[in-house]
Amino acid sequence: MTPNIAPSNICEFLHKDNLVIFLFHGVIKKQIHSVRNYTMKHIEGELFDEYMGKLAHQGSPISMNMVLDHLDKKKPFSPGSFAITFDDGFENNISVAAPILEKYNIPAMIYLTTDFIQNNRMSWIDRIEYAVQKTKKSKITLQVNDNTYPLNHVDEKINFLRVVRELVKKTPTCNPNLFAHQVCSDLGFPSNISSDDPLDLKLSWDQIQKIHKDNGLLSFGGHSHTHPILSFLSSDDLSYELDRSISLMKHMADIDSTHYSYPEGLAHCYSDEVIRELKQRGVRCCPTAIQGNNSLDMDPFKLFRIMVA
Ligand SMILES: [Zn+2]
């Protein structure tokens, strides 16, 4: 599989004055599926090692706590400053990525979706990918557009997944969880699929608690409770998502909610109301998934990231 960013190009994102925050989801030992993970949301450890080696050599790693300190005090970033972040809370962040981060002494922030942690839950798109990979059905008809898609071969399955991603992205009225429920049940799977595949397994509170106590290279922040697009929620639902995730992190692992990241993280996925509600609950820094680097005068709630995987 071809990486989204070639290892030889990773350092081109580094900047002499500005901070670069890299966004990852997962790091796995080896890609074994033919359909699942075709987007390389989880990259292989070997590639992650190459990225980290190059960045450690040419750049200057800092933690998200240090990022906040620089922004607070308007303290210039060292040349080539970069931070590593992971969204969602995959177990492979600890079992595969952490030893590589240790090797190069690079700190990282893991943003947890607390319902995924509580119940080893899968995101809507992971459930659809799982069902599409495993289904024996030869086609599916989508209710939203009444189109029928063949699912006989790997290529047809990947094409269908591309259609699904596109469709959900451009239809703000589409509730991804309900959509996934429909697709999974059409393909013969329950909507609450849970799996221990390295692409699916989430961190446990025990792991999180221990790592947080160790106070080493890894830190934790919030990423909502069930991973909805926060700006689409009613104010009651928004309060629930934030309160539930923040109180679980506090009670289960004594983590303060200084750091958070927006699910999906695109410009339409957060709003002034979302930012106000986060601030009210003690959050002080919340990067987006919008591409770019960050000068010292950036708003800590509108930081850019470079999505690697
Ligand atoms: Zn996410």
Coordinates of C-alpha atoms and ligand atoms in Angstrom, one line a residue:
M1 CA 0.0 0.0 0.0
T2 CA 1.2 3.5 -0.8
P3 CA 1.3 5.8 2.2
N4 CA -0.6 9.1 2.0
I5 CA 2.6 10.9 2.7
A6 CA 6.0 9.4 1.6
P7 CA 8.4 9.1 4.6
S8 CA 11.0 11.2 2.6
N9 CA 8.4 14.0 2.5
I10 CA 7.3 14.1 6.1
C11 CA 9.9 16.8 7.1
E12 CA 8.7 19.1 4.4
F13 CA 5.8 20.0 6.7
L14 CA 8.2 21.3 9.4
H15 CA 8.5 25.1 9.6
K16 CA 11.1 27.4 11.0
D17 CA 8.7 29.5 13.1
N18 CA 5.4 27.6 13.1
L19 CA 4.3 24.5 14.9
V20 CA 3.1 21.4 13.0
I21 CA 0.7 19.1 14.7
F22 CA 0.5 15.7 13.1
L23 CA -2.8 13.7 13.3
F24 CA -2.8 9.9 13.3
H25 CA -5.4 7.3 14.2
G26 CA -3.7 3.9 14.4
V27 CA -0.4 2.1 13.9
I28 CA -0.6 -1.7 13.2
K29 CA 2.0 -4.3 12.9
K30 CA 1.0 -5.5 9.4
Q31 CA -1.9 -4.8 7.1
I32 CA -3.7 -8.1 6.6
H33 CA -7.1 -7.2 5.2
S34 CA -7.8 -6.7 1.5
V35 CA -10.7 -4.2 1.9
R36 CA -10.6 -2.8 5.4
N37 CA -8.1 0.0 6.1
Y38 CA -7.8 0.8 2.4
T39 CA -7.6 4.5 3.4
M40 CA -4.5 3.7 5.6
K41 CA -6.2 5.1 8.7
H42 CA -3.9 2.7 10.5
I43 CA -0.4 2.7 9.1
E44 CA 2.2 -0.1 9.6
G45 CA 4.7 0.2 12.4
E46 CA 7.6 0.2 10.0
L47 CA 6.3 3.3 8.3
F48 CA 5.5 5.0 11.6
D49 CA 9.1 4.3 12.7
E50 CA 10.4 5.9 9.5
Y51 CA 8.2 9.0 10.0
M52 CA 9.3 9.4 13.7
G53 CA 13.0 8.7 12.9
K54 CA 13.0 11.5 10.2
L55 CA 11.0 13.9 12.4
A56 CA 13.2 13.3 15.5
H57 CA 16.3 13.9 13.4
Q58 CA 15.2 17.1 11.7
G59 CA 12.6 18.5 14.0
S60 CA 11.9 19.4 17.6
P61 CA 9.2 17.3 19.3
I62 CA 7.0 19.0 21.9
S63 CA 4.0 17.8 23.9
M64 CA 0.5 19.4 23.6
N65 CA 1.0 20.8 27.1
M66 CA 4.1 22.5 25.9
V67 CA 2.2 23.8 22.9
L68 CA -0.4 25.4 25.1
D69 CA 2.4 26.9 27.2
H70 CA 4.0 28.5 24.1
L71 CA 0.6 29.9 23.0
D72 CA -0.2 31.2 26.5
K73 CA 3.1 33.0 26.9
K74 CA 3.7 33.8 23.2
K75 CA 7.0 32.0 23.6
P76 CA 8.5 31.4 20.2
F77 CA 8.5 27.7 19.0
S78 CA 11.9 26.2 18.3
P79 CA 12.6 25.7 14.6
G80 CA 10.9 22.6 13.3
S81 CA 8.6 22.2 16.3
F82 CA 6.1 19.4 15.9
A83 CA 3.5 17.6 18.1
I84 CA 2.1 14.1 17.6
T85 CA -1.6 13.4 18.2
F86 CA -3.9 10.3 17.9
D87 CA -7.7 10.5 17.7
D88 CA -10.2 8.0 18.9
G89 CA -8.2 5.8 21.4
F90 CA -7.1 2.7 19.6
E91 CA -5.2 0.1 21.6
N92 CA -2.5 -0.1 18.9
N93 CA -1.5 3.5 20.0
I94 CA 0.0 1.8 23.1
S95 CA 1.0 -1.6 21.8
V96 CA 2.5 -0.6 18.5
A97 CA 3.1 3.2 18.4
A98 CA 4.3 3.8 22.0
P99 CA 7.5 1.8 21.8
I100 CA 8.5 3.6 18.6
L101 CA 7.7 7.0 20.3
E102 CA 9.9 5.9 23.2
K103 CA 12.7 4.9 20.9
Y104 CA 12.9 8.5 19.6
N105 CA 11.7 10.2 22.9
I106 CA 8.7 11.8 21.2
P107 CA 5.7 12.8 23.3
A108 CA 2.2 12.2 22.0
M109 CA -1.4 13.1 22.9
I110 CA -4.2 10.5 22.6
Y111 CA -7.7 12.0 22.3
L112 CA -10.2 9.4 23.7
T113 CA -13.8 8.8 22.6
T114 CA -15.1 7.6 25.9
D115 CA -17.9 5.3 24.7
F116 CA -15.5 3.5 22.4
I117 CA -13.3 2.9 25.5
Q118 CA -16.2 1.9 27.8
N119 CA -17.6 -0.7 25.4
N120 CA -14.9 -1.4 22.9
R121 CA -17.2 0.3 20.4
M122 CA -16.5 0.9 16.7
S123 CA -17.1 4.1 14.8
W124 CA -19.9 4.2 12.2
I125 CA -17.4 3.9 9.3
D126 CA -15.4 1.1 11.0
R127 CA -18.6 -0.9 11.4
I128 CA -19.5 -0.4 7.8
E129 CA -16.0 -1.4 6.6
Y130 CA -16.1 -4.5 8.8
A131 CA -19.5 -5.6 7.4
V132 CA -18.5 -4.9 3.8
Q133 CA -15.2 -6.8 4.2
K134 CA -17.0 -9.9 5.7
T135 CA -20.4 -9.9 3.9
K136 CA -21.4 -12.8 1.6
K137 CA -24.0 -10.6 0.0
S138 CA -23.2 -9.8 -3.7
K139 CA -24.9 -6.3 -3.7
I140 CA -26.5 -3.6 -1.6
T141 CA -29.1 -1.0 -2.4
L142 CA -28.8 2.3 -0.5
Q143 CA -32.1 3.8 0.7
V144 CA -30.7 7.3 0.5
N145 CA -30.2 7.3 -3.3
D146 CA -31.9 4.1 -4.4
N147 CA -28.7 3.0 -6.1
T148 CA -27.5 -0.6 -6.1
Y149 CA -23.8 -1.4 -5.7
P150 CA -22.1 -4.7 -6.5
L151 CA -20.0 -6.3 -3.7
N152 CA -18.4 -9.3 -5.5
H153 CA -14.8 -8.3 -5.5
V154 CA -12.3 -6.2 -3.4
D155 CA -12.5 -3.4 -6.0
E156 CA -16.3 -3.3 -5.9
K157 CA -16.3 -3.3 -2.1
I158 CA -13.7 -0.5 -1.9
N159 CA -15.7 1.5 -4.5
F160 CA -18.9 1.1 -2.3
L161 CA -16.9 2.4 0.8
R162 CA -15.7 5.4 -1.2
V163 CA -19.3 6.2 -2.1
V164 CA -20.5 5.8 1.5
R165 CA -17.7 8.2 2.8
E166 CA -18.6 10.8 0.1
L167 CA -22.3 10.5 0.7
V168 CA -22.2 10.9 4.4
K169 CA -19.6 13.8 4.2
K170 CA -21.7 15.8 1.8
T171 CA -25.1 15.2 3.5
P172 CA -25.1 17.0 6.9
T173 CA -28.6 15.8 7.5
C174 CA -27.5 12.1 7.3
N175 CA -27.0 10.6 10.8
P176 CA -23.9 8.4 10.3
N177 CA -24.9 6.1 13.1
L178 CA -28.4 5.4 11.7
F179 CA -26.9 5.0 8.3
A180 CA -24.3 2.5 9.5
H181 CA -27.1 0.6 11.3
Q182 CA -29.0 0.3 8.1
V183 CA -26.0 -0.8 6.0
C184 CA -24.8 -3.3 8.5
S185 CA -28.2 -4.9 8.9
D186 CA -28.7 -5.0 5.1
L187 CA -25.3 -6.9 4.9
G188 CA -26.4 -9.3 7.7
F189 CA -24.6 -7.8 10.7
P190 CA -25.8 -6.4 14.0
S191 CA -25.4 -2.7 14.4
N192 CA -23.4 -3.1 17.6
I193 CA -20.5 -5.0 16.1
S194 CA -17.5 -5.1 18.5
S195 CA -14.2 -6.7 17.5
D196 CA -10.7 -7.2 18.9
D197 CA -9.0 -6.9 15.5
P198 CA -6.0 -4.5 15.7
L199 CA -8.1 -2.1 13.5
D200 CA -10.9 -2.1 16.1
L201 CA -9.7 -2.8 19.6
K202 CA -9.8 0.3 21.9
L203 CA -7.7 1.1 24.9
S204 CA -9.1 -0.1 28.3
W205 CA -9.5 2.2 31.3
D206 CA -6.8 0.1 33.1
Q207 CA -4.3 0.8 30.4
I208 CA -5.2 4.5 30.3
Q209 CA -5.1 4.8 34.1
K210 CA -1.6 3.2 34.3
I211 CA -0.1 5.3 31.5
H212 CA -1.6 8.5 32.9
K213 CA -0.1 7.7 36.3
D214 CA 3.3 7.0 34.8
N215 CA 3.3 10.6 33.5
G216 CA 5.7 9.6 30.7
L217 CA 5.5 10.6 27.0
L218 CA 1.8 9.9 26.5
S219 CA -1.0 12.2 27.6
F220 CA -4.8 12.0 27.2
G221 CA -7.5 14.4 26.1
G222 CA -11.2 14.1 25.2
H223 CA -12.8 13.4 21.8
S224 CA -16.5 13.4 22.8
H225 CA -18.4 10.4 24.2
T226 CA -19.9 8.8 21.0
H227 CA -18.1 10.7 18.3
P228 CA -21.0 12.7 16.8
I229 CA -20.3 16.0 14.9
L230 CA -20.6 18.4 17.8
S231 CA -21.8 21.4 15.8
F232 CA -24.9 19.3 14.6
L233 CA -26.1 18.6 18.1
S234 CA -28.9 20.2 20.1
S235 CA -27.6 22.1 23.1
D236 CA -28.8 19.3 25.4
D237 CA -27.1 16.6 23.3
L238 CA -23.9 18.7 23.1
S239 CA -23.9 19.1 26.9
Y240 CA -24.4 15.3 27.3
E241 CA -21.5 14.5 24.9
L242 CA -19.1 16.9 26.7
D243 CA -20.2 16.2 30.3
R244 CA -20.2 12.4 29.9
S245 CA -16.7 12.3 28.2
I246 CA -15.2 14.7 30.7
S247 CA -16.6 13.0 33.8
L248 CA -15.6 9.5 32.6
M249 CA -12.0 10.6 32.0
K250 CA -11.9 12.2 35.4
H251 CA -13.5 9.3 37.3
M252 CA -12.0 6.4 35.4
A253 CA -8.4 7.7 35.1
D254 CA -8.2 11.0 36.9
I255 CA -7.6 12.9 33.6
D256 CA -8.3 16.6 33.5
S257 CA -10.0 17.9 30.4
T258 CA -7.5 20.5 29.4
H259 CA -7.1 18.9 26.0
Y260 CA -9.8 17.9 23.5
S261 CA -10.2 17.4 19.8
Y262 CA -13.3 17.7 17.6
P263 CA -14.8 14.5 16.1
E264 CA -14.1 14.7 12.3
G265 CA -12.5 18.1 12.9
L266 CA -13.5 19.9 9.7
A267 CA -14.7 23.5 9.6
H268 CA -18.4 22.6 9.8
C269 CA -17.8 20.2 12.7
Y270 CA -17.3 22.9 15.4
S271 CA -18.8 26.3 16.1
D272 CA -18.6 29.2 18.5
E273 CA -21.2 27.4 20.7
V274 CA -19.1 24.3 20.8
I275 CA -16.0 26.2 21.7
R276 CA -17.9 28.2 24.4
E277 CA -19.2 24.9 26.0
L278 CA -15.8 23.4 25.9
K279 CA -14.2 26.4 27.6
Q280 CA -16.9 26.3 30.3
R281 CA -15.9 22.8 31.1
G282 CA -12.2 23.6 31.5
V283 CA -10.9 22.7 28.0
R284 CA -8.1 25.0 27.0
C285 CA -6.8 23.5 23.7
C286 CA -8.7 21.8 20.9
P287 CA -7.1 21.2 17.5
T288 CA -9.1 20.7 14.3
A289 CA -8.4 18.4 11.4
I290 CA -8.0 21.3 9.0
Q291 CA -4.6 21.2 7.2
G292 CA -2.0 23.8 8.0
N293 CA 0.7 24.8 10.5
N294 CA 0.4 27.1 13.5
S295 CA 1.9 30.5 14.3
L296 CA 2.1 31.8 17.8
D297 CA -1.0 33.9 17.5
M298 CA -3.3 31.0 16.7
D299 CA -6.4 30.5 18.8
P300 CA -5.8 27.2 20.7
F301 CA -9.4 26.1 19.7
K302 CA -8.6 26.5 16.0
L303 CA -5.2 24.9 15.6
F304 CA -4.5 23.2 12.3
R305 CA -3.2 19.6 12.0
I306 CA -1.6 17.6 9.2
M307 CA -3.6 14.4 8.8
V308 CA -1.1 11.6 8.2
A309 CA -3.3 8.6 8.8
Ligands
ZN1 ZN -12.2 10.8 15.6

